């Protein structure tokens, strides 16, 4: 198959990191993923030079938003800074020519009605200038998460369907998160597409833990608890660009890319 496969890399020189992996795309953070301080371009020559370097090299860039962003919460001290941080990262990602910004779905508090979280997502989309596509990612754990279970993902999508920028909101499917979150990988691609109408990016990761564990612990491909044929079938069915978030550096990622390519082979014996 002609699916494009890359990896999550260090942000200091993502083009060199892509070339070390012979990858046509890479994902990285802009700054500290656990900080509200705002995005930081660590590429030595700056944002414009990174954009030019990526275009020259033919490398697509994706940016992962900080983990701490939670626009669904009812806690104003988290929700309001999260919206601000989300907008900052969208603008910074646009400056470097990124194809999309990936963000986790967030969660509400234990005593909150999930519908409040869905509506907070609607408010966030309405209040944010989506200068590039925003790709909401499914998450692995938490009984009050907005995008762990399919019904909650449906709640988010129903809430934002009427937003003027709804077409700029896409979906990032994480295989480890789906497995650990209790979503059947046999049907998850069709299930997600029935809700969102699209899968824009796949995070291809094996899982160190069992199905429905709620644990977000990635493993190298073939080294975890996800059936190997099933993992490959998700990638094949999704037919979207792939980012590996598996452990290790270039050598380990090259091995994972080769592992996946082999199993995406058209050879019917595979």
mmCIF file of C-alpha atoms in Angstrom:
data_model
loop_
_atom_site.group_PDB
_atom_site.id
_atom_site.type_symbol
_atom_site.label_atom_id
_atom_site.label_comp_id
_atom_site.label_asym_id
_atom_site.label_seq_id
_atom_site.Cartn_x
_atom_site.Cartn_y
_atom_site.Cartn_z
ATOM 1 C CA UNK A 1 0.000 0.000 0.000
ATOM 2 C CA UNK A 2 1.061 3.597 -0.520
ATOM 3 C CA UNK A 3 0.209 4.726 3.013
ATOM 4 C CA UNK A 4 2.658 7.379 4.234
ATOM 5 C CA UNK A 5 4.361 6.400 7.494
ATOM 6 C CA UNK A 6 6.379 8.623 9.816
ATOM 7 C CA UNK A 7 7.084 9.014 13.523
ATOM 8 C CA UNK A 8 6.964 11.333 16.493
ATOM 9 C CA UNK A 9 10.399 12.969 16.760
ATOM 10 C CA UNK A 10 12.389 15.542 18.674
ATOM 11 C CA UNK A 11 11.410 19.110 17.819
ATOM 12 C CA UNK A 12 14.911 20.564 17.478
ATOM 13 C CA UNK A 13 15.441 19.367 13.882
ATOM 14 C CA UNK A 14 12.430 17.412 12.660
ATOM 15 C CA UNK A 15 13.618 17.389 9.039
ATOM 16 C CA UNK A 16 16.867 15.638 9.939
ATOM 17 C CA UNK A 17 14.849 13.271 12.121
ATOM 18 C CA UNK A 18 12.544 12.498 9.185
ATOM 19 C CA UNK A 19 15.494 11.831 6.909
ATOM 20 C CA UNK A 20 17.051 9.448 9.442
ATOM 21 C CA UNK A 21 13.835 7.434 9.231
ATOM 22 C CA UNK A 22 13.349 7.850 5.457
ATOM 23 C CA UNK A 23 9.951 9.197 6.495
ATOM 24 C CA UNK A 24 7.704 11.499 4.447
ATOM 25 C CA UNK A 25 6.079 12.928 7.577
ATOM 26 C CA UNK A 26 6.866 13.591 11.226
ATOM 27 C CA UNK A 27 5.035 14.760 14.320
ATOM 28 C CA UNK A 28 6.504 16.729 17.216
ATOM 29 C CA UNK A 29 5.697 19.112 20.042
ATOM 30 C CA UNK A 30 6.291 22.845 19.932
ATOM 31 C CA UNK A 31 7.735 23.432 23.369
ATOM 32 C CA UNK A 32 6.944 21.643 26.620
ATOM 33 C CA UNK A 33 3.897 19.316 26.371
ATOM 34 C CA UNK A 34 3.228 19.783 30.086
ATOM 35 C CA UNK A 35 3.398 23.587 30.208
ATOM 36 C CA UNK A 36 1.001 26.493 29.739
ATOM 37 C CA UNK A 37 3.898 28.757 28.704
ATOM 38 C CA UNK A 38 2.970 28.606 25.045
ATOM 39 C CA UNK A 39 4.573 27.198 21.902
ATOM 40 C CA UNK A 40 8.294 27.390 21.284
ATOM 41 C CA UNK A 41 10.067 26.915 17.958
ATOM 42 C CA UNK A 42 13.286 25.080 18.766
ATOM 43 C CA UNK A 43 14.410 24.707 15.155
ATOM 44 C CA UNK A 44 17.531 26.881 15.178
ATOM 45 C CA UNK A 45 16.677 28.936 12.081
ATOM 46 C CA UNK A 46 13.105 29.666 13.154
ATOM 47 C CA UNK A 47 9.565 28.970 11.960
ATOM 48 C CA UNK A 48 9.820 30.277 8.387
ATOM 49 C CA UNK A 49 13.031 28.339 7.780
ATOM 50 C CA UNK A 50 11.462 25.152 9.143
ATOM 51 C CA UNK A 51 8.518 25.554 6.810
ATOM 52 C CA UNK A 52 10.827 26.058 3.834
ATOM 53 C CA UNK A 53 13.045 23.135 4.826
ATOM 54 C CA UNK A 54 10.023 20.841 5.102
ATOM 55 C CA UNK A 55 8.690 21.912 1.715
ATOM 56 C CA UNK A 56 12.117 21.434 0.106
ATOM 57 C CA UNK A 57 12.522 17.990 1.665
ATOM 58 C CA UNK A 58 8.958 16.935 0.854
ATOM 59 C CA UNK A 59 8.224 16.228 4.525
ATOM 60 C CA UNK A 60 4.754 16.823 5.977
ATOM 61 C CA UNK A 61 4.719 18.241 9.506
ATOM 62 C CA UNK A 62 2.164 17.503 12.207
ATOM 63 C CA UNK A 63 2.179 19.131 15.638
ATOM 64 C CA UNK A 64 0.891 17.501 18.808
ATOM 65 C CA UNK A 65 -0.678 19.978 21.218
ATOM 66 C CA UNK A 66 0.299 19.907 24.905
ATOM 67 C CA UNK A 67 -1.230 17.100 26.943
ATOM 68 C CA UNK A 68 -2.533 19.544 29.550
ATOM 69 C CA UNK A 69 -5.076 21.127 27.184
ATOM 70 C CA UNK A 70 -8.606 20.307 28.321
ATOM 71 C CA UNK A 71 -11.269 22.474 26.710
ATOM 72 C CA UNK A 72 -14.069 20.164 27.900
ATOM 73 C CA UNK A 73 -13.648 20.685 31.640
ATOM 74 C CA UNK A 74 -16.020 22.712 33.801
ATOM 75 C CA UNK A 75 -13.024 24.075 35.729
ATOM 76 C CA UNK A 76 -12.547 27.632 34.443
ATOM 77 C CA UNK A 77 -8.957 27.731 35.686
ATOM 78 C CA UNK A 78 -8.156 24.912 33.262
ATOM 79 C CA UNK A 79 -10.639 25.453 30.442
ATOM 80 C CA UNK A 80 -9.870 29.117 29.751
ATOM 81 C CA UNK A 81 -6.055 28.723 29.693
ATOM 82 C CA UNK A 82 -6.564 25.599 27.582
ATOM 83 C CA UNK A 83 -8.457 27.540 24.931
ATOM 84 C CA UNK A 84 -5.750 30.191 24.867
ATOM 85 C CA UNK A 85 -3.007 27.583 24.599
ATOM 86 C CA UNK A 86 -4.874 25.752 21.848
ATOM 87 C CA UNK A 87 -5.110 28.937 19.785
ATOM 88 C CA UNK A 88 -1.440 29.711 20.319
ATOM 89 C CA UNK A 89 -0.414 26.282 19.123
ATOM 90 C CA UNK A 90 -2.694 26.473 16.093
ATOM 91 C CA UNK A 91 -1.044 29.725 15.027
ATOM 92 C CA UNK A 92 2.467 28.402 15.683
ATOM 93 C CA UNK A 93 1.735 25.188 13.799
ATOM 94 C CA UNK A 94 0.364 27.196 10.892
ATOM 95 C CA UNK A 95 3.558 29.277 10.797
ATOM 96 C CA UNK A 96 5.653 26.171 10.158
ATOM 97 C CA UNK A 97 3.198 24.863 7.548
ATOM 98 C CA UNK A 98 1.876 21.958 9.630
ATOM 99 C CA UNK A 99 -0.859 19.811 8.102
ATOM 100 C CA UNK A 100 -2.717 19.601 11.384
ATOM 101 C CA UNK A 101 -2.646 20.034 15.169
ATOM 102 C CA UNK A 102 -3.490 16.929 17.199
ATOM 103 C CA UNK A 103 -5.216 17.436 20.550
ATOM 104 C CA UNK A 104 -6.631 15.060 23.138
ATOM 105 C CA UNK A 105 -10.340 15.108 23.863
ATOM 106 C CA UNK A 106 -10.058 16.028 27.520
ATOM 107 C CA UNK A 107 -12.492 15.112 30.264
ATOM 108 C CA UNK A 108 -15.065 16.422 32.701
ATOM 109 C CA UNK A 109 -15.158 16.014 36.466
ATOM 110 C CA UNK A 110 -16.644 12.980 38.188
ATOM 111 C CA UNK A 111 -19.911 14.700 39.116
ATOM 112 C CA UNK A 112 -20.403 16.495 35.795
ATOM 113 C CA UNK A 113 -22.919 15.600 33.124
ATOM 114 C CA UNK A 114 -20.932 14.657 29.988
ATOM 115 C CA UNK A 115 -23.204 16.910 27.935
ATOM 116 C CA UNK A 116 -21.493 19.899 29.549
ATOM 117 C CA UNK A 117 -18.185 18.673 28.183
ATOM 118 C CA UNK A 118 -19.677 18.246 24.730
ATOM 119 C CA UNK A 119 -21.028 21.796 24.807
ATOM 120 C CA UNK A 120 -17.696 23.116 26.037
ATOM 121 C CA UNK A 121 -16.127 21.551 22.948
ATOM 122 C CA UNK A 122 -18.684 23.403 20.812
ATOM 123 C CA UNK A 123 -17.843 26.674 22.545
ATOM 124 C CA UNK A 124 -14.130 26.046 22.065
ATOM 125 C CA UNK A 125 -14.510 25.430 18.337
ATOM 126 C CA UNK A 126 -16.651 28.542 17.958
ATOM 127 C CA UNK A 127 -14.135 30.627 19.920
ATOM 128 C CA UNK A 128 -11.013 29.381 18.128
ATOM 129 C CA UNK A 129 -9.629 30.405 14.754
ATOM 130 C CA UNK A 130 -8.878 27.084 13.080
ATOM 131 C CA UNK A 131 -6.153 28.279 10.763
ATOM 132 C CA UNK A 132 -5.166 24.660 10.130
ATOM 133 C CA UNK A 133 -7.113 21.418 10.739
ATOM 134 C CA UNK A 134 -7.616 20.473 14.381
ATOM 135 C CA UNK A 135 -7.443 16.689 14.781
ATOM 136 C CA UNK A 136 -9.132 15.405 17.932
ATOM 137 C CA UNK A 137 -7.548 12.185 19.204
ATOM 138 C CA UNK A 138 -9.200 9.307 21.032
ATOM 139 C CA UNK A 139 -7.759 8.651 24.484
ATOM 140 C CA UNK A 140 -7.080 5.483 26.473
ATOM 141 C CA UNK A 141 -8.322 5.994 30.010
ATOM 142 C CA UNK A 142 -10.697 7.762 32.330
ATOM 143 C CA UNK A 143 -14.375 7.079 32.960
ATOM 144 C CA UNK A 144 -15.129 10.759 32.337
ATOM 145 C CA UNK A 145 -13.062 11.215 29.178
ATOM 146 C CA UNK A 146 -14.636 12.873 26.157
ATOM 147 C CA UNK A 147 -13.045 10.643 23.519
ATOM 148 C CA UNK A 148 -12.342 7.247 25.107
ATOM 149 C CA UNK A 149 -15.635 5.574 24.244
ATOM 150 C CA UNK A 150 -17.500 5.788 20.951
ATOM 151 C CA UNK A 151 -20.645 7.263 22.485
ATOM 152 C CA UNK A 152 -18.631 10.150 23.938
ATOM 153 C CA UNK A 153 -16.888 10.747 20.612
ATOM 154 C CA UNK A 154 -20.362 10.889 19.069
ATOM 155 C CA UNK A 155 -21.387 13.425 21.707
ATOM 156 C CA UNK A 156 -18.464 15.682 20.823
ATOM 157 C CA UNK A 157 -19.146 15.421 17.091
ATOM 158 C CA UNK A 158 -22.861 16.047 17.479
ATOM 159 C CA UNK A 159 -22.087 19.144 19.534
ATOM 160 C CA UNK A 160 -19.679 20.647 17.018
ATOM 161 C CA UNK A 161 -21.580 19.627 13.890
ATOM 162 C CA UNK A 162 -23.299 23.002 13.657
ATOM 163 C CA UNK A 163 -20.147 25.056 14.126
ATOM 164 C CA UNK A 164 -19.086 27.239 11.216
ATOM 165 C CA UNK A 165 -15.645 25.610 11.264
ATOM 166 C CA UNK A 166 -16.834 22.006 11.656
ATOM 167 C CA UNK A 167 -15.152 20.990 8.415
ATOM 168 C CA UNK A 168 -11.790 22.000 9.931
ATOM 169 C CA UNK A 169 -12.170 19.487 12.766
ATOM 170 C CA UNK A 170 -10.810 16.049 11.955
ATOM 171 C CA UNK A 171 -10.031 12.836 13.806
ATOM 172 C CA UNK A 172 -6.782 11.149 14.834
ATOM 173 C CA UNK A 173 -7.205 7.448 15.620
ATOM 174 C CA UNK A 174 -4.684 6.004 18.090
ATOM 175 C CA UNK A 175 -4.537 2.204 18.000
ATOM 176 C CA UNK A 176 -3.084 1.782 21.494
ATOM 177 C CA UNK A 177 -5.678 4.152 22.924
ATOM 178 C CA UNK A 178 -8.517 2.376 21.125
ATOM 179 C CA UNK A 179 -7.355 -1.034 22.397
ATOM 180 C CA UNK A 180 -6.716 0.162 25.956
ATOM 181 C CA UNK A 181 -9.906 2.205 25.901
ATOM 182 C CA UNK A 182 -12.053 -0.835 25.178
ATOM 183 C CA UNK A 183 -12.945 -0.209 21.538
ATOM 184 C CA UNK A 184 -12.916 -3.291 19.321
ATOM 185 C CA UNK A 185 -10.175 -2.893 16.737
ATOM 186 C CA UNK A 186 -12.069 -5.242 14.425
ATOM 187 C CA UNK A 187 -14.635 -2.499 13.815
ATOM 188 C CA UNK A 188 -13.099 0.716 15.162
ATOM 189 C CA UNK A 189 -12.346 2.260 11.763
ATOM 190 C CA UNK A 190 -15.917 1.784 10.561
ATOM 191 C CA UNK A 191 -17.282 2.816 13.957
ATOM 192 C CA UNK A 192 -15.291 6.066 14.010
ATOM 193 C CA UNK A 193 -16.097 6.901 10.399
ATOM 194 C CA UNK A 194 -19.802 6.363 11.102
ATOM 195 C CA UNK A 195 -19.514 9.079 13.768
ATOM 196 C CA UNK A 196 -17.022 11.559 12.332
ATOM 197 C CA UNK A 197 -17.157 10.832 8.610
ATOM 198 C CA UNK A 198 -13.354 10.890 8.488
ATOM 199 C CA UNK A 199 -10.026 9.664 9.840
ATOM 200 C CA UNK A 200 -7.299 12.180 9.048
ATOM 201 C CA UNK A 201 -4.335 10.594 10.819
ATOM 202 C CA UNK A 202 -3.483 7.349 12.615
ATOM 203 C CA UNK A 203 -1.182 6.975 15.587
ATOM 204 C CA UNK A 204 0.021 3.407 15.108
ATOM 205 C CA UNK A 205 1.134 2.030 18.447
ATOM 206 C CA UNK A 206 1.095 -1.377 20.077
ATOM 207 C CA UNK A 207 -0.051 -1.584 23.708
ATOM 208 C CA UNK A 208 1.834 -2.881 26.720
ATOM 209 C CA UNK A 209 -1.489 -3.626 28.406
ATOM 210 C CA UNK A 210 -4.587 -5.715 27.873
ATOM 211 C CA UNK A 211 -7.788 -4.698 26.097
ATOM 212 C CA UNK A 212 -9.889 -2.157 28.052
ATOM 213 C CA UNK A 213 -7.114 -1.650 30.618
ATOM 214 C CA UNK A 214 -7.412 2.135 30.433
ATOM 215 C CA UNK A 215 -3.598 2.328 30.419
ATOM 216 C CA UNK A 216 -1.821 4.564 27.895
ATOM 217 C CA UNK A 217 1.482 2.693 27.547
ATOM 218 C CA UNK A 218 2.799 2.314 24.009
ATOM 219 C CA UNK A 219 4.883 -0.624 22.806
ATOM 220 C CA UNK A 220 6.891 -1.265 19.658
ATOM 221 C CA UNK A 221 4.872 -2.907 16.902
ATOM 222 C CA UNK A 222 4.517 -6.626 17.482
ATOM 223 C CA UNK A 223 5.890 -6.369 21.020
ATOM 224 C CA UNK A 224 2.639 -5.622 22.818
ATOM 225 C CA UNK A 225 -0.810 -7.053 23.455
ATOM 226 C CA UNK A 226 -2.524 -6.105 20.165
ATOM 227 C CA UNK A 227 -2.972 -8.906 17.642
ATOM 228 C CA UNK A 228 -0.512 -8.206 14.834
ATOM 229 C CA UNK A 229 -2.884 -8.955 11.969
ATOM 230 C CA UNK A 230 -5.551 -6.800 13.601
ATOM 231 C CA UNK A 231 -3.171 -3.883 14.048
ATOM 232 C CA UNK A 232 -2.202 -4.015 10.377
ATOM 233 C CA UNK A 233 -5.831 -4.256 9.313
ATOM 234 C CA UNK A 234 -6.690 -1.048 11.187
ATOM 235 C CA UNK A 235 -3.951 0.794 9.307
ATOM 236 C CA UNK A 236 -5.051 -0.684 6.007
ATOM 237 C CA UNK A 237 -8.730 0.130 6.581
ATOM 238 C CA UNK A 238 -8.090 3.668 7.834
ATOM 239 C CA UNK A 239 -6.005 4.469 4.742
ATOM 240 C CA UNK A 240 -4.670 7.676 6.309
ATOM 241 C CA UNK A 241 -1.172 9.011 7.046
ATOM 242 C CA UNK A 242 0.467 7.162 9.939
ATOM 243 C CA UNK A 243 2.583 8.450 12.828
ATOM 244 C CA UNK A 244 4.447 5.960 15.012
ATOM 245 C CA UNK A 245 4.635 6.985 18.673
ATOM 246 C CA UNK A 246 6.529 3.837 19.602
ATOM 247 C CA UNK A 247 9.560 3.715 21.934
ATOM 248 C CA UNK A 248 13.097 4.411 20.795
ATOM 249 C CA UNK A 249 14.861 6.496 18.194
ATOM 250 C CA UNK A 250 15.531 6.260 14.480
ATOM 251 C CA UNK A 251 16.694 2.628 14.474
ATOM 252 C CA UNK A 252 13.662 1.423 16.407
ATOM 253 C CA UNK A 253 11.309 3.470 14.232
ATOM 254 C CA UNK A 254 12.897 2.102 11.054
ATOM 255 C CA UNK A 255 12.264 -1.401 12.394
ATOM 256 C CA UNK A 256 8.650 -0.542 13.173
ATOM 257 C CA UNK A 257 8.152 0.990 9.718
ATOM 258 C CA UNK A 258 9.576 -2.147 8.087
ATOM 259 C CA UNK A 259 7.354 -4.327 10.310
ATOM 260 C CA UNK A 260 4.270 -2.405 9.254
ATOM 261 C CA UNK A 261 5.205 -2.235 5.570
ATOM 262 C CA UNK A 262 5.657 -6.004 5.494
ATOM 263 C CA UNK A 263 2.177 -6.549 6.888
ATOM 264 C CA UNK A 264 0.616 -4.033 4.507
ATOM 265 C CA UNK A 265 2.061 -5.978 1.599
ATOM 266 C CA UNK A 266 -0.446 -6.975 -1.094
ATOM 267 C CA UNK A 267 0.920 -10.533 -0.898
ATOM 268 C CA UNK A 268 -2.225 -12.527 -0.012
ATOM 269 C CA UNK A 269 -0.137 -14.901 2.078
ATOM 270 C CA UNK A 270 0.566 -12.161 4.608
#
